[in-house]
Short mmCIF file of C-alpha atoms in Angstrom, two decimals:
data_model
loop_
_atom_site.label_atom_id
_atom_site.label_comp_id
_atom_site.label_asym_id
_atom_site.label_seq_id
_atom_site.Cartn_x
_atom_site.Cartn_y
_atom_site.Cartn_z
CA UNK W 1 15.46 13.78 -14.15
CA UNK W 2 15.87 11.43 -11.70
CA UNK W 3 19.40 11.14 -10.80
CA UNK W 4 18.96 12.14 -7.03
CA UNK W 5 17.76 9.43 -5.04
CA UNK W 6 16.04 11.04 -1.81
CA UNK W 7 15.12 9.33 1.45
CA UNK W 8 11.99 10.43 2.61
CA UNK W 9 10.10 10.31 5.77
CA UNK W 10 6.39 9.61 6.55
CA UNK W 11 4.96 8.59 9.83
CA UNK W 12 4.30 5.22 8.72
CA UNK W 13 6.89 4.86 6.13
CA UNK W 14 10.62 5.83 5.24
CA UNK W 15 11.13 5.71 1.53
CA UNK W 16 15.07 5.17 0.28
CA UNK W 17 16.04 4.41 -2.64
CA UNK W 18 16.17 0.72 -3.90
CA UNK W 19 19.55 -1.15 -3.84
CA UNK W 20 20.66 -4.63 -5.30
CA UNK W 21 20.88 -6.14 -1.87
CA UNK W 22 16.56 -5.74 -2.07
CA UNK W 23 16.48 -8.44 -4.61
CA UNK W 24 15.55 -10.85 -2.78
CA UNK W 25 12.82 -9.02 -0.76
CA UNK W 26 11.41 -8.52 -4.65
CA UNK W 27 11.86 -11.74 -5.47
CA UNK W 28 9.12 -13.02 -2.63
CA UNK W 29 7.28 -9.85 -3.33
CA UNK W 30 6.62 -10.44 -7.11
CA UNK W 31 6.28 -14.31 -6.26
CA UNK W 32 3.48 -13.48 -4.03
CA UNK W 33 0.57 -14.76 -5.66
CA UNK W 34 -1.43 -11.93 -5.41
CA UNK W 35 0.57 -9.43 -6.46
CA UNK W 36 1.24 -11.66 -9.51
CA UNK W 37 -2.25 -10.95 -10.47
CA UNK W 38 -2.81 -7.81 -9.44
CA UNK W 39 -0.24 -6.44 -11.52
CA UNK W 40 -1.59 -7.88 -14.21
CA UNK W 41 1.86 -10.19 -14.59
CA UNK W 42 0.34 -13.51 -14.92
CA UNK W 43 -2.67 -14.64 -17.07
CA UNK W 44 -4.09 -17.00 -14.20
CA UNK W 45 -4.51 -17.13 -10.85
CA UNK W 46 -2.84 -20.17 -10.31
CA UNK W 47 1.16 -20.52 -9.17
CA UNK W 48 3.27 -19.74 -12.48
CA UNK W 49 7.14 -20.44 -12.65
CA UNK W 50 9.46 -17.35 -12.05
CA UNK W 51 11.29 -15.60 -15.30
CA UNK W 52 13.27 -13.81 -12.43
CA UNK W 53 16.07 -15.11 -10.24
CA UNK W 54 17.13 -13.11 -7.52
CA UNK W 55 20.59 -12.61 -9.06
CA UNK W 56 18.57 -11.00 -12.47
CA UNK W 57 16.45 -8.92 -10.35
CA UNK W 58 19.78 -7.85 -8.26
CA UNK W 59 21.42 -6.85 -11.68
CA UNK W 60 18.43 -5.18 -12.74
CA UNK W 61 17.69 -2.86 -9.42
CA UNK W 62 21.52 -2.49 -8.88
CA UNK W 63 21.20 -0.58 -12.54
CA UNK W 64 17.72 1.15 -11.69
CA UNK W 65 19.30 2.56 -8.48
CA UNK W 66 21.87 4.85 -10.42
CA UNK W 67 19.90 5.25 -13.40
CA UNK W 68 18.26 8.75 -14.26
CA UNK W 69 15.59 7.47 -15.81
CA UNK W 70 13.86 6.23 -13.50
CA UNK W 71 12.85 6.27 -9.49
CA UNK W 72 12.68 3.41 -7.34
CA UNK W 73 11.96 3.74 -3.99
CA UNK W 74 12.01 0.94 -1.25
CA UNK W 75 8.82 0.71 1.32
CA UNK W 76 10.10 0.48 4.35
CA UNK W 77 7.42 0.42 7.47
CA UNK W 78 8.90 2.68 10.54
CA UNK W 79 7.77 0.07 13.23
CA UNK W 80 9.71 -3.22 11.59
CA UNK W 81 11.73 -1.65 9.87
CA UNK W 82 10.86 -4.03 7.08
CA UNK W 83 10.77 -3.26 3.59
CA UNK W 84 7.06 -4.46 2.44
CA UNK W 85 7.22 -2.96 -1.50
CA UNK W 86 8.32 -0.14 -3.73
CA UNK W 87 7.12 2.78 -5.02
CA UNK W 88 8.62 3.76 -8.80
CA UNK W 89 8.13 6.85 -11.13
CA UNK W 90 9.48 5.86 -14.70
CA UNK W 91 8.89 6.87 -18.37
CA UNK W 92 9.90 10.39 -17.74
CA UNK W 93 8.46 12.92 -21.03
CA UNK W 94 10.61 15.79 -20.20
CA UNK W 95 8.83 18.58 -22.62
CA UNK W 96 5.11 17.27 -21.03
CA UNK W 97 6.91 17.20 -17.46
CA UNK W 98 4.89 13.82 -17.08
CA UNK W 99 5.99 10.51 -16.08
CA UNK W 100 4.12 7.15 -14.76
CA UNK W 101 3.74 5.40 -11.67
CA UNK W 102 3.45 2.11 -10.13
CA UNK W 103 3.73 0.43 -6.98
CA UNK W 104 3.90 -3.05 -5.62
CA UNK W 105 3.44 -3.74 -1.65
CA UNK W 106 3.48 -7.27 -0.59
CA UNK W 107 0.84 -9.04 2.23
CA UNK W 108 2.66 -7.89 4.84
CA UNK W 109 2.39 -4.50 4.14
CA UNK W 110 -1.25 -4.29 3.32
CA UNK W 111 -4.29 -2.95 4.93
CA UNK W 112 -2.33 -0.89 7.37
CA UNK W 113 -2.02 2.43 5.29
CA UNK W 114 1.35 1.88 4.14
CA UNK W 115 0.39 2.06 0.38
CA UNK W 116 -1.23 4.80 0.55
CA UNK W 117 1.14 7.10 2.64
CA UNK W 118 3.76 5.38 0.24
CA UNK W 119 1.89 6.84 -2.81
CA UNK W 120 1.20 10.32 -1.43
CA UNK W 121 4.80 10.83 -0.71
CA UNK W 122 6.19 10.16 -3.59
CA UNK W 123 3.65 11.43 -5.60
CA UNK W 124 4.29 14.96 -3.57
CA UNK W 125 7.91 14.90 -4.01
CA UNK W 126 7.47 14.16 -8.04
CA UNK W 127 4.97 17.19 -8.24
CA UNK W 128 6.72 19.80 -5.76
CA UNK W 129 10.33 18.58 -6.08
CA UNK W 130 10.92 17.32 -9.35
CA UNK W 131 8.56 19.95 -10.69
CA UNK W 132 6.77 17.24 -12.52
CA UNK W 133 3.21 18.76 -14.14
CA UNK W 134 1.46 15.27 -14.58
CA UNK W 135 1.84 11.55 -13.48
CA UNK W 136 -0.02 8.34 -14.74
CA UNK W 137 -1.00 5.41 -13.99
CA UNK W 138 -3.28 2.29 -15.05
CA UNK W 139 -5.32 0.22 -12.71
CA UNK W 140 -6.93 -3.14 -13.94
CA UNK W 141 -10.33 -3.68 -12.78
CA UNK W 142 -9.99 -6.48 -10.60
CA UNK W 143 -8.12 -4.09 -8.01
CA UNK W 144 -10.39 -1.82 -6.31
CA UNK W 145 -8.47 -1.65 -3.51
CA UNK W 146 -5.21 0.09 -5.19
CA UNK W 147 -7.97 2.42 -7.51
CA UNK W 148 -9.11 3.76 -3.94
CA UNK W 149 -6.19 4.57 -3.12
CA UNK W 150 -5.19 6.35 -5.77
CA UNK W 151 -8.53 8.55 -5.90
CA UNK W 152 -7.90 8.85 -1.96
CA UNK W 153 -4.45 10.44 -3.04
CA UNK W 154 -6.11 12.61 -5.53
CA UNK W 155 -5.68 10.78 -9.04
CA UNK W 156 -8.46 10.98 -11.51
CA UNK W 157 -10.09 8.58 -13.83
CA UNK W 158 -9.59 9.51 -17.08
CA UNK W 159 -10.51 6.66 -19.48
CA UNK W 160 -11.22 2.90 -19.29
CA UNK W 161 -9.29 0.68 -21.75
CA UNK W 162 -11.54 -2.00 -22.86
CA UNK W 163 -10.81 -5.71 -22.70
CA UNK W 164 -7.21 -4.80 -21.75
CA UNK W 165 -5.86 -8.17 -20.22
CA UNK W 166 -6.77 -11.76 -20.88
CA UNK W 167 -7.15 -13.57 -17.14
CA UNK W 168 -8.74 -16.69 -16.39
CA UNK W 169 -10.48 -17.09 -19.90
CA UNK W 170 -12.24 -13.46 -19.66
CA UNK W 171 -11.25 -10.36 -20.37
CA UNK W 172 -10.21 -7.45 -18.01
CA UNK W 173 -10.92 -3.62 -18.56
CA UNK W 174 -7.70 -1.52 -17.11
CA UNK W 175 -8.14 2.37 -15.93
CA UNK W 176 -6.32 5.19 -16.67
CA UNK W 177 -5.96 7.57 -13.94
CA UNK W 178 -3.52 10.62 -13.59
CA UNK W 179 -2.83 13.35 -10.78
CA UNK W 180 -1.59 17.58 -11.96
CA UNK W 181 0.28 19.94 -9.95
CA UNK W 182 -2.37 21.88 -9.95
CA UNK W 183 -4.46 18.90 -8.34
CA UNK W 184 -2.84 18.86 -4.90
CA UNK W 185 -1.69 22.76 -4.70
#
């Protein structure tokens, strides 16, 4: 399903697809503190040691960027010309035509609308391209700021996962949110 890699072209952002030489932009991204937590990848806010050396996470997106089964896209902002995250669709269902979605951007890519053009395009090309009928995601709680964009892009809440995620001695609901085809056409 995904074995063509497109570049495409927003007016903030270019999207191409994700080489091995971006390892070590991922590396700082995923390090970044606050994408640690809101990605639900650490159980506390405070710094955690890294399970991913640059070299693993060059093996590992060297792979993804040939692999069919999944799509990983590089944020790039037009005016630097610096990559600030990525955009991914993965766990393809080819009989539902559905597959999920995530994103990370990193600090210097946020509040400027990147994220969000990011997420429309890609979310466009999977539903008028690929031909895709449905994609997912889940949102923990403590990130308002990526569930308004997603509702901004059209996704809809359909279901709140109780008590989803341990963090900082509580528990943390996650949301379940999805976009159609018929959605956005």
């Amino acid at each position: 399903m995904f074995s063509h890699k497109p570049t495409l072209e927003g007016q903030l952002v270019r999207l191409r697809p994700i080489q091995g030489q971006d390892a070590e932009v991922i590396h700082r991204l995923i390090h970044d503190p606050e994408v640690a937590v809101l990605t639900g990848s650490v159980h506390t806010s405070a710094p955690q040691p890294s399970s991913w050396s640059v070299e693993a996470l060059r093996e590992t997106y060297q792979q993804w960027s040939t692999s069919d089964e999944r799509l990983v896209l590089a944020v790039i902002e037009r005016k630097t010309e610096t990559m600030v995250g990525e955009v991914v669709l993965n766990d393809w269902h080819e009989e539902n035509r559905s597959c999920g979605f995530r994103t990370l951007i990193g600090p210097e890519g946020r509040g400027k609308g990147l994220g969000t053009e990011a997420t429309r395009m890609i979310i466009r090309y999977g539903l008028q391209t690929l031909g895709l009928h449905r994609i997912s995601l889940e949102v923990y709680d403590f990130n308002p700021r990526a569930r308004h964009v997603y509702e901004k892009v059209g996704f809809t809440h359909e279901g709140t996962g109780r008590d989803a995620l341990w963090f900082e001695d509580r528990w943390v609901d996650v949301h379940y949110m999805s976009i159609l085809d018929t959605d956005i056409f």
